[in-house]
Amino acid sequence: MAAGALHRSIRTIQLHGGSNDSASTKEFGNSSLKFISKGFAVDVKFLSNRSRSFSHCKMHVIRAISSHASVVDPIWSTSHVTTNFNQNTSIESSLILIRHGESMWNEKNLFTGSVDVPLTKRGIEEAIEAGERISSIPVNMIYTSALIRAQMTAMLAMTQHRQKKIPIIMHDESIQAKEWSQIFSEETIQQSIPVITAWQLNERMYGKLQGLNKEETVVKYGKEKVHEWRRSFDSPPPNGESLEMCSQRAVAYFKENIEPQLQNGRNIMVAAHGNSLRSIIMYLEKLTSLEVTNLELSTGVPLLYIYKHGEFLKRGSPVGPTEYGVYAYTRNLALYRQKLDEMVQ
Ligand SMILES: O=C(O)[C@H](O)COP(=O)(O)O
């Protein structure tokens, strides 16, 4: 990654650092500090430590290396990833969206929403199959919701990836969690893919429908009402979130956290849910609130978008690693696949 890119990333840490990245008072007593933040292992020297607030403390970044190993991905070392920080319009990156595989409540046809239910055996198989489909598409970072069905899907899918890197969940919930999950081998870091979990990508909160059977709910409230709750943009289910409300957190998270990574040439997989992904797709494809009512996402089917010139180009779902079509979408994808082919020879 270019030095400029690192410094801009660090500036981002400073700007947003007040709450999430605040260092402990003990650490501020030193004139230098090492920490891992937003996936970067950072060495800093404090120029002024009068302020106790990390976000206001002046510092000089001595060294910042990606702790998100795949950001500097050897397979991409000659590609755009290292040279793309000057708003280079030729930057191109892949975005894979995947709804989790079948969950135990999908199987029972229950409204699930924010309830944290695991995958069924079929859901596990769907996730593995999804992994095969995307196994030759580059993935530098993974975002999942905070719910186990999305996390299982991401992890299972990555067991199939030809790059053989290891997805590692980033624990940012406390300073201790960050410290205790550090990795001390740069080589091991390079063989890892950071997995960022975010509640904002969770399924819409289904309110008083959670745990109810979908068919029984139709019998009780009528087909039309239930369809309106499930698919309309702005009618929330009782005490729950409408798609619009879900979109306010999911799309905001996407814009603030995921889109900048794509702009920097990082290839991203997002494993999330029917409605959080519907709202993100609505944004990517500029769908109207009417058009989004017809958008249905199957469990465990990955969708590919190419990000280029600030636009998201829909590329459907890759069929499989042996299918050539998808890799012909862009030269970079074809080259990536070719490098993977060469690696196994
Ligand atoms: O939360 C749920 O019940 C499902 O994952 C999505 O439900 P929906 O198809 O009713 O939106």
Tab-separated table of C-alpha atoms and ligand atoms in Angstrom:
chain	number	residue	atom	x	y	z
A	1	MET	CA	0.000	0.000	0.000
A	2	ALA	CA	1.353	3.419	-0.866
A	3	ALA	CA	2.662	5.608	1.948
A	4	GLY	CA	0.073	8.229	1.095
A	5	ALA	CA	-2.634	5.689	1.502
A	6	LEU	CA	-1.358	4.678	4.899
A	7	HIS	CA	-1.181	8.231	6.105
A	8	ARG	CA	-4.655	8.977	4.886
A	9	SER	CA	-5.867	5.868	6.660
A	10	ILE	CA	-4.220	7.037	9.831
A	11	ARG	CA	-5.779	10.452	9.477
A	12	THR	CA	-9.059	8.628	9.291
A	13	ILE	CA	-8.225	6.845	12.517
A	14	GLN	CA	-7.481	10.200	14.130
A	15	LEU	CA	-10.654	11.781	12.887
A	16	HIS	CA	-12.867	8.968	13.975
A	17	GLY	CA	-10.675	7.840	16.786
A	18	GLY	CA	-12.378	9.524	19.710
A	19	SER	CA	-14.672	6.723	20.692
A	20	ASN	CA	-13.515	3.569	18.976
A	21	ASP	CA	-9.808	4.011	18.978
A	22	SER	CA	-9.150	5.797	22.191
A	23	ALA	CA	-5.922	4.556	23.696
A	24	SER	CA	-5.623	3.938	27.408
A	25	THR	CA	-4.302	6.693	29.698
A	26	LYS	CA	-1.349	4.490	30.562
A	27	GLU	CA	-0.363	4.365	26.933
A	28	PHE	CA	-0.582	8.145	26.677
A	29	GLY	CA	2.096	8.413	29.347
A	30	ASN	CA	4.614	7.131	26.810
A	31	SER	CA	5.969	9.195	23.995
A	32	SER	CA	5.337	6.447	21.533
A	33	LEU	CA	2.696	3.876	21.062
A	34	LYS	CA	2.020	0.791	19.030
A	35	PHE	CA	-1.504	-0.206	18.329
A	36	ILE	CA	-3.720	-1.933	15.892
A	37	SER	CA	-6.611	0.023	14.576
A	38	LYS	CA	-8.939	-0.348	11.652
A	39	GLY	CA	-6.748	-3.184	10.525
A	40	PHE	CA	-3.470	-1.298	10.582
A	41	ALA	CA	-0.600	-2.030	12.901
A	42	VAL	CA	0.605	1.462	13.700
A	43	ASP	CA	3.722	2.837	15.372
A	44	VAL	CA	3.301	6.467	16.412
A	45	LYS	CA	5.377	9.042	18.188
A	46	PHE	CA	3.471	11.728	20.053
A	47	LEU	CA	4.502	15.281	19.302
A	48	SER	CA	2.214	16.667	21.935
A	49	ASN	CA	0.384	14.735	24.560
A	50	ARG	CA	-1.242	17.588	26.406
A	51	SER	CA	-4.606	16.382	25.276
A	52	ARG	CA	-5.827	13.202	26.919
A	53	SER	CA	-7.992	12.536	23.933
A	54	PHE	CA	-6.554	10.244	21.316
A	55	SER	CA	-8.458	11.971	18.596
A	56	HIS	CA	-6.894	15.337	19.410
A	57	CYS	CA	-3.413	14.238	20.263
A	58	LYS	CA	-0.857	15.294	17.644
A	59	MET	CA	1.164	12.367	16.481
A	60	HIS	CA	3.648	11.450	13.886
A	61	VAL	CA	3.063	8.136	12.220
A	62	ILE	CA	6.368	6.350	12.114
A	63	ARG	CA	5.186	3.149	10.535
A	64	ALA	CA	1.850	1.769	9.635
A	65	ILE	CA	1.535	-1.646	8.142
A	66	SER	CA	-1.602	-3.412	7.257
A	67	SER	CA	-2.675	-5.872	9.886
A	68	HIS	CA	-5.383	-6.726	7.418
A	69	ALA	CA	-3.062	-8.995	5.595
A	70	SER	CA	-4.772	-9.198	2.324
A	71	VAL	CA	-4.825	-5.446	1.818
A	72	VAL	CA	-1.271	-5.916	0.563
A	73	ASP	CA	-1.965	-9.106	-1.210
A	74	PRO	CA	1.084	-10.688	-2.877
A	75	ILE	CA	-1.058	-11.839	-5.734
A	76	TRP	CA	-2.057	-8.232	-6.298
A	77	SER	CA	1.339	-6.766	-5.655
A	78	THR	CA	1.789	-5.530	-9.210
A	79	SER	CA	-1.787	-4.414	-9.573
A	80	HIS	CA	-3.745	-1.307	-8.899
A	81	VAL	CA	-4.056	-1.994	-5.189
A	82	THR	CA	-0.713	-0.450	-4.407
A	83	THR	CA	-1.077	2.622	-6.561
A	84	ASN	CA	-4.565	3.785	-6.242
A	85	PHE	CA	-4.734	6.473	-3.697
A	86	ASN	CA	-4.835	9.516	-5.913
A	87	GLN	CA	-8.468	9.160	-6.846
A	88	ASN	CA	-7.260	7.092	-9.774
A	89	THR	CA	-10.333	6.577	-11.881
A	90	SER	CA	-9.008	3.342	-13.353
A	91	ILE	CA	-9.390	1.635	-9.983
A	92	GLU	CA	-11.537	-1.385	-10.175
A	93	SER	CA	-12.614	-3.689	-7.401
A	94	SER	CA	-14.999	-6.557	-6.827
A	95	LEU	CA	-17.881	-6.576	-4.427
A	96	ILE	CA	-19.503	-9.892	-3.562
A	97	LEU	CA	-22.789	-9.780	-1.701
A	98	ILE	CA	-24.126	-12.952	-0.197
A	99	ARG	CA	-27.240	-13.623	1.785
A	100	HIS	CA	-26.584	-16.254	4.450
A	101	GLY	CA	-27.443	-19.892	3.747
A	102	GLU	CA	-30.686	-21.385	4.983
A	103	SER	CA	-31.103	-20.866	8.723
A	104	MET	CA	-32.934	-23.138	11.152
A	105	TRP	CA	-35.812	-20.660	11.240
A	106	ASN	CA	-35.878	-20.301	7.437
A	107	GLU	CA	-36.411	-24.050	7.449
A	108	LYS	CA	-39.299	-23.724	9.905
A	109	ASN	CA	-40.657	-20.709	8.000
A	110	LEU	CA	-40.458	-18.433	11.054
A	111	PHE	CA	-39.878	-14.668	10.985
A	112	THR	CA	-36.312	-14.356	12.219
A	113	GLY	CA	-35.168	-10.726	12.039
A	114	SER	CA	-32.694	-9.943	14.801
A	115	VAL	CA	-32.919	-13.385	16.427
A	116	ASP	CA	-29.534	-15.087	16.194
A	117	VAL	CA	-30.217	-18.502	14.649
A	118	PRO	CA	-27.594	-20.843	13.106
A	119	LEU	CA	-27.553	-22.442	9.654
A	120	THR	CA	-29.153	-25.780	8.836
A	121	LYS	CA	-27.144	-28.552	7.187
A	122	ARG	CA	-28.576	-27.337	3.896
A	123	GLY	CA	-27.501	-23.780	4.750
A	124	ILE	CA	-23.986	-25.056	5.394
A	125	GLU	CA	-23.974	-26.759	2.008
A	126	GLU	CA	-25.270	-23.595	0.329
A	127	ALA	CA	-22.473	-21.585	1.919
A	128	ILE	CA	-19.866	-24.061	0.707
A	129	GLU	CA	-21.352	-24.009	-2.765
A	130	ALA	CA	-21.305	-20.219	-2.732
A	131	GLY	CA	-17.641	-20.432	-1.764
A	132	GLU	CA	-16.928	-22.614	-4.786
A	133	ARG	CA	-18.618	-20.077	-7.039
A	134	ILE	CA	-16.463	-17.238	-5.827
A	135	SER	CA	-13.292	-19.240	-5.263
A	136	SER	CA	-11.381	-17.468	-8.042
A	137	ILE	CA	-12.633	-13.968	-7.306
A	138	PRO	CA	-10.327	-11.848	-5.158
A	139	VAL	CA	-11.361	-11.116	-1.572
A	140	ASN	CA	-9.229	-8.764	0.531
A	141	MET	CA	-11.689	-7.988	3.304
A	142	ILE	CA	-14.925	-9.474	4.556
A	143	TYR	CA	-17.807	-7.691	6.246
A	144	THR	CA	-20.519	-9.658	8.017
A	145	SER	CA	-23.405	-8.794	10.252
A	146	ALA	CA	-23.141	-9.526	13.953
A	147	LEU	CA	-25.378	-12.572	13.508
A	148	ILE	CA	-24.043	-16.128	13.422
A	149	ARG	CA	-25.865	-17.186	10.239
A	150	ALA	CA	-24.041	-14.526	8.212
A	151	GLN	CA	-20.731	-15.233	9.929
A	152	MET	CA	-21.019	-18.987	9.389
A	153	THR	CA	-21.785	-18.344	5.721
A	154	ALA	CA	-18.741	-16.134	5.235
A	155	MET	CA	-16.419	-18.529	7.008
A	156	LEU	CA	-17.712	-21.634	5.239
A	157	ALA	CA	-17.568	-19.907	1.860
A	158	MET	CA	-13.937	-18.965	2.441
A	159	THR	CA	-12.952	-22.593	3.098
A	160	GLN	CA	-13.370	-23.027	-0.670
A	161	HIS	CA	-11.328	-20.044	-1.795
A	162	ARG	CA	-8.338	-20.945	-3.938
A	163	GLN	CA	-6.210	-18.276	-2.342
A	164	LYS	CA	-6.230	-20.322	0.902
A	165	LYS	CA	-6.057	-17.327	3.193
A	166	ILE	CA	-7.570	-17.556	6.648
A	167	PRO	CA	-10.507	-15.302	7.544
A	168	ILE	CA	-9.990	-13.812	10.992
A	169	ILE	CA	-12.658	-11.949	12.937
A	170	MET	CA	-11.460	-8.538	14.155
A	171	HIS	CA	-12.390	-7.894	17.778
A	172	ASP	CA	-12.712	-4.173	18.354
A	173	GLU	CA	-15.239	-4.283	21.172
A	174	SER	CA	-12.694	-3.216	23.789
A	175	ILE	CA	-9.039	-2.245	24.027
A	176	GLN	CA	-8.356	-5.528	25.744
A	177	ALA	CA	-10.121	-7.518	23.028
A	178	LYS	CA	-7.993	-5.723	20.436
A	179	GLU	CA	-4.785	-6.304	22.362
A	180	TRP	CA	-5.511	-9.931	23.115
A	181	SER	CA	-6.251	-10.773	19.495
A	182	GLN	CA	-3.051	-9.315	18.028
A	183	ILE	CA	-0.974	-11.398	15.639
A	184	PHE	CA	2.789	-11.111	15.952
A	185	SER	CA	3.959	-12.658	12.714
A	186	GLU	CA	3.860	-10.468	9.629
A	187	GLU	CA	3.921	-13.589	7.497
A	188	THR	CA	0.859	-14.970	9.281
A	189	ILE	CA	-0.856	-11.602	8.932
A	190	GLN	CA	-0.202	-11.739	5.201
A	191	GLN	CA	-1.969	-15.071	5.068
A	192	SER	CA	-5.100	-13.727	6.760
A	193	ILE	CA	-8.235	-11.928	5.627
A	194	PRO	CA	-9.798	-9.501	8.126
A	195	VAL	CA	-13.434	-10.097	8.897
A	196	ILE	CA	-15.244	-7.027	10.210
A	197	THR	CA	-18.537	-7.656	11.970
A	198	ALA	CA	-21.123	-4.878	12.146
A	199	TRP	CA	-24.598	-4.919	13.711
A	200	GLN	CA	-25.651	-2.343	11.123
A	201	LEU	CA	-25.620	-5.150	8.537
A	202	ASN	CA	-27.996	-7.276	10.631
A	203	GLU	CA	-31.362	-8.424	9.322
A	204	ARG	CA	-34.186	-5.887	9.735
A	205	MET	CA	-35.693	-6.091	13.200
A	206	TYR	CA	-38.971	-7.878	12.594
A	207	GLY	CA	-40.682	-6.601	15.752
A	208	LYS	CA	-43.612	-8.611	17.027
A	209	LEU	CA	-43.420	-10.976	14.071
A	210	GLN	CA	-40.152	-12.532	15.302
A	211	GLY	CA	-40.679	-16.231	16.012
A	212	LEU	CA	-44.109	-16.330	14.312
A	213	ASN	CA	-44.801	-18.722	11.478
A	214	LYS	CA	-45.063	-16.869	8.148
A	215	GLU	CA	-47.985	-18.890	6.843
A	216	GLU	CA	-49.944	-18.619	10.088
A	217	THR	CA	-49.327	-14.872	10.047
A	218	VAL	CA	-50.841	-14.685	6.555
A	219	VAL	CA	-53.902	-16.574	7.789
A	220	LYS	CA	-54.239	-14.196	10.749
A	221	TYR	CA	-53.547	-10.811	9.091
A	222	GLY	CA	-54.219	-11.496	5.396
A	223	LYS	CA	-51.867	-11.974	2.471
A	224	GLU	CA	-51.779	-8.328	1.453
A	225	LYS	CA	-50.879	-6.974	4.883
A	226	VAL	CA	-48.128	-9.523	5.407
A	227	HIS	CA	-46.727	-8.846	1.929
A	228	GLU	CA	-46.701	-5.142	2.721
A	229	TRP	CA	-44.784	-5.790	5.965
A	230	ARG	CA	-42.323	-8.080	4.218
A	231	ARG	CA	-41.667	-6.271	0.963
A	232	SER	CA	-42.794	-2.641	1.063
A	233	PHE	CA	-40.188	0.065	1.516
A	234	ASP	CA	-41.746	2.114	4.248
A	235	SER	CA	-44.388	0.089	6.137
A	236	PRO	CA	-42.817	-1.365	9.265
A	237	PRO	CA	-44.082	-4.630	10.738
A	238	PRO	CA	-45.585	-4.111	14.231
A	239	ASN	CA	-42.852	-2.669	16.477
A	240	GLY	CA	-40.234	-3.535	13.875
A	241	GLU	CA	-38.111	-1.866	11.210
A	242	SER	CA	-39.339	-1.073	7.712
A	243	LEU	CA	-36.905	-1.607	4.862
A	244	GLU	CA	-36.386	2.151	4.907
A	245	MET	CA	-35.368	2.073	8.579
A	246	CYS	CA	-33.087	-0.904	7.968
A	247	SER	CA	-31.576	0.937	5.016
A	248	GLN	CA	-30.801	3.985	7.163
A	249	ARG	CA	-28.285	1.971	9.160
A	250	ALA	CA	-27.157	-0.613	6.565
A	251	VAL	CA	-26.620	1.779	3.651
A	252	ALA	CA	-25.033	4.388	5.925
A	253	TYR	CA	-22.598	1.713	7.128
A	254	PHE	CA	-21.911	0.629	3.561
A	255	LYS	CA	-21.189	4.194	2.442
A	256	GLU	CA	-19.019	5.040	5.414
A	257	ASN	CA	-17.061	1.829	5.770
A	258	ILE	CA	-17.254	-0.420	2.745
A	259	GLU	CA	-17.355	1.988	-0.179
A	260	PRO	CA	-14.078	3.698	0.805
A	261	GLN	CA	-12.373	0.305	0.796
A	262	LEU	CA	-13.672	-0.380	-2.703
A	263	GLN	CA	-12.473	3.064	-3.762
A	264	ASN	CA	-9.036	2.017	-2.566
A	265	GLY	CA	-9.083	-1.048	-4.783
A	266	ARG	CA	-9.885	-3.595	-2.088
A	267	ASN	CA	-12.057	-6.502	-3.036
A	268	ILE	CA	-14.819	-7.055	-0.560
A	269	MET	CA	-17.248	-9.779	0.369
A	270	VAL	CA	-20.322	-8.819	2.407
A	271	ALA	CA	-22.241	-11.666	4.066
A	272	ALA	CA	-25.530	-10.395	5.438
A	273	HIS	CA	-29.310	-10.811	5.210
A	274	GLY	CA	-32.298	-10.639	2.911
A	275	ASN	CA	-33.344	-7.146	3.921
A	276	SER	CA	-30.055	-5.494	4.850
A	277	LEU	CA	-28.789	-6.611	1.424
A	278	ARG	CA	-31.979	-5.547	-0.350
A	279	SER	CA	-31.451	-2.064	1.010
A	280	ILE	CA	-27.795	-2.051	-0.081
A	281	ILE	CA	-28.722	-3.333	-3.556
A	282	MET	CA	-31.370	-0.631	-3.768
A	283	TYR	CA	-28.572	1.891	-3.252
A	284	LEU	CA	-26.111	0.198	-5.628
A	285	GLU	CA	-28.620	-0.206	-8.432
A	286	LYS	CA	-30.478	3.035	-7.743
A	287	LEU	CA	-33.786	1.174	-7.435
A	288	THR	CA	-36.936	3.073	-6.600
A	289	SER	CA	-39.000	2.218	-3.533
A	290	LEU	CA	-41.435	0.506	-5.899
A	291	GLU	CA	-38.778	-1.502	-7.717
A	292	VAL	CA	-37.298	-2.783	-4.471
A	293	THR	CA	-40.598	-4.433	-3.528
A	294	ASN	CA	-39.940	-7.005	-6.272
A	295	LEU	CA	-36.382	-7.712	-5.231
A	296	GLU	CA	-36.027	-11.193	-3.723
A	297	LEU	CA	-32.728	-12.721	-2.627
A	298	SER	CA	-32.209	-16.452	-2.346
A	299	THR	CA	-30.216	-17.885	0.515
A	300	GLY	CA	-26.570	-18.624	-0.209
A	301	VAL	CA	-26.369	-17.178	-3.724
A	302	PRO	CA	-23.446	-14.775	-4.180
A	303	LEU	CA	-23.907	-11.665	-6.329
A	304	LEU	CA	-20.987	-9.946	-7.984
A	305	TYR	CA	-20.605	-6.227	-8.626
A	306	ILE	CA	-17.640	-4.496	-10.196
A	307	TYR	CA	-16.872	-1.078	-8.779
A	308	LYS	CA	-15.353	1.220	-11.384
A	309	HIS	CA	-15.432	4.968	-12.067
A	310	GLY	CA	-17.539	5.385	-8.938
A	311	GLU	CA	-20.249	3.114	-10.367
A	312	PHE	CA	-21.413	-0.340	-9.398
A	313	LEU	CA	-21.805	-2.661	-12.367
A	314	LYS	CA	-23.999	-5.650	-11.661
A	315	ARG	CA	-22.467	-8.903	-12.830
A	316	GLY	CA	-25.020	-11.403	-11.534
A	317	SER	CA	-23.957	-14.538	-9.765
A	318	PRO	CA	-20.788	-16.398	-10.685
A	319	VAL	CA	-21.759	-19.920	-11.643
A	320	GLY	CA	-18.594	-21.707	-10.689
A	321	PRO	CA	-14.806	-21.594	-10.773
A	322	THR	CA	-14.743	-23.489	-14.056
A	323	GLU	CA	-17.103	-21.075	-15.748
A	324	TYR	CA	-15.133	-18.609	-17.869
A	325	GLY	CA	-17.782	-15.964	-18.433
A	326	VAL	CA	-17.451	-14.160	-15.138
A	327	TYR	CA	-13.685	-13.797	-15.413
A	328	ALA	CA	-14.027	-12.207	-18.802
A	329	TYR	CA	-15.956	-9.326	-17.212
A	330	THR	CA	-12.769	-7.490	-16.501
A	331	ARG	CA	-9.111	-7.905	-17.309
A	332	ASN	CA	-8.189	-7.780	-13.623
A	333	LEU	CA	-10.438	-10.695	-12.753
A	334	ALA	CA	-9.009	-12.715	-15.631
A	335	LEU	CA	-5.454	-11.931	-14.487
A	336	TYR	CA	-6.267	-12.820	-10.901
A	337	ARG	CA	-7.682	-16.137	-11.936
A	338	GLN	CA	-4.673	-16.802	-14.148
A	339	LYS	CA	-2.325	-16.145	-11.215
A	340	LEU	CA	-4.281	-18.573	-9.061
A	341	ASP	CA	-4.023	-21.147	-11.853
A	342	GLU	CA	-0.260	-20.614	-12.002
A	343	MET	CA	0.056	-20.946	-8.231
A	344	VAL	CA	-1.366	-24.466	-8.236
A	345	GLN	CA	0.789	-25.690	-11.124
B	1	LIG	O1	-35.902	-12.506	8.991
B	1	LIG	C1	-36.457	-13.336	8.284
B	1	LIG	O2	-37.470	-13.937	8.640
B	1	LIG	C2	-35.915	-13.657	6.914
B	1	LIG	O3	-34.558	-13.820	6.979
B	1	LIG	C3	-36.236	-12.598	5.916
B	1	LIG	O4	-37.564	-12.516	5.921
B	1	LIG	P1	-38.455	-11.948	4.733
B	1	LIG	O5	-38.281	-12.845	3.549
B	1	LIG	O6	-39.814	-12.025	5.329
B	1	LIG	O7	-38.032	-10.550	4.502
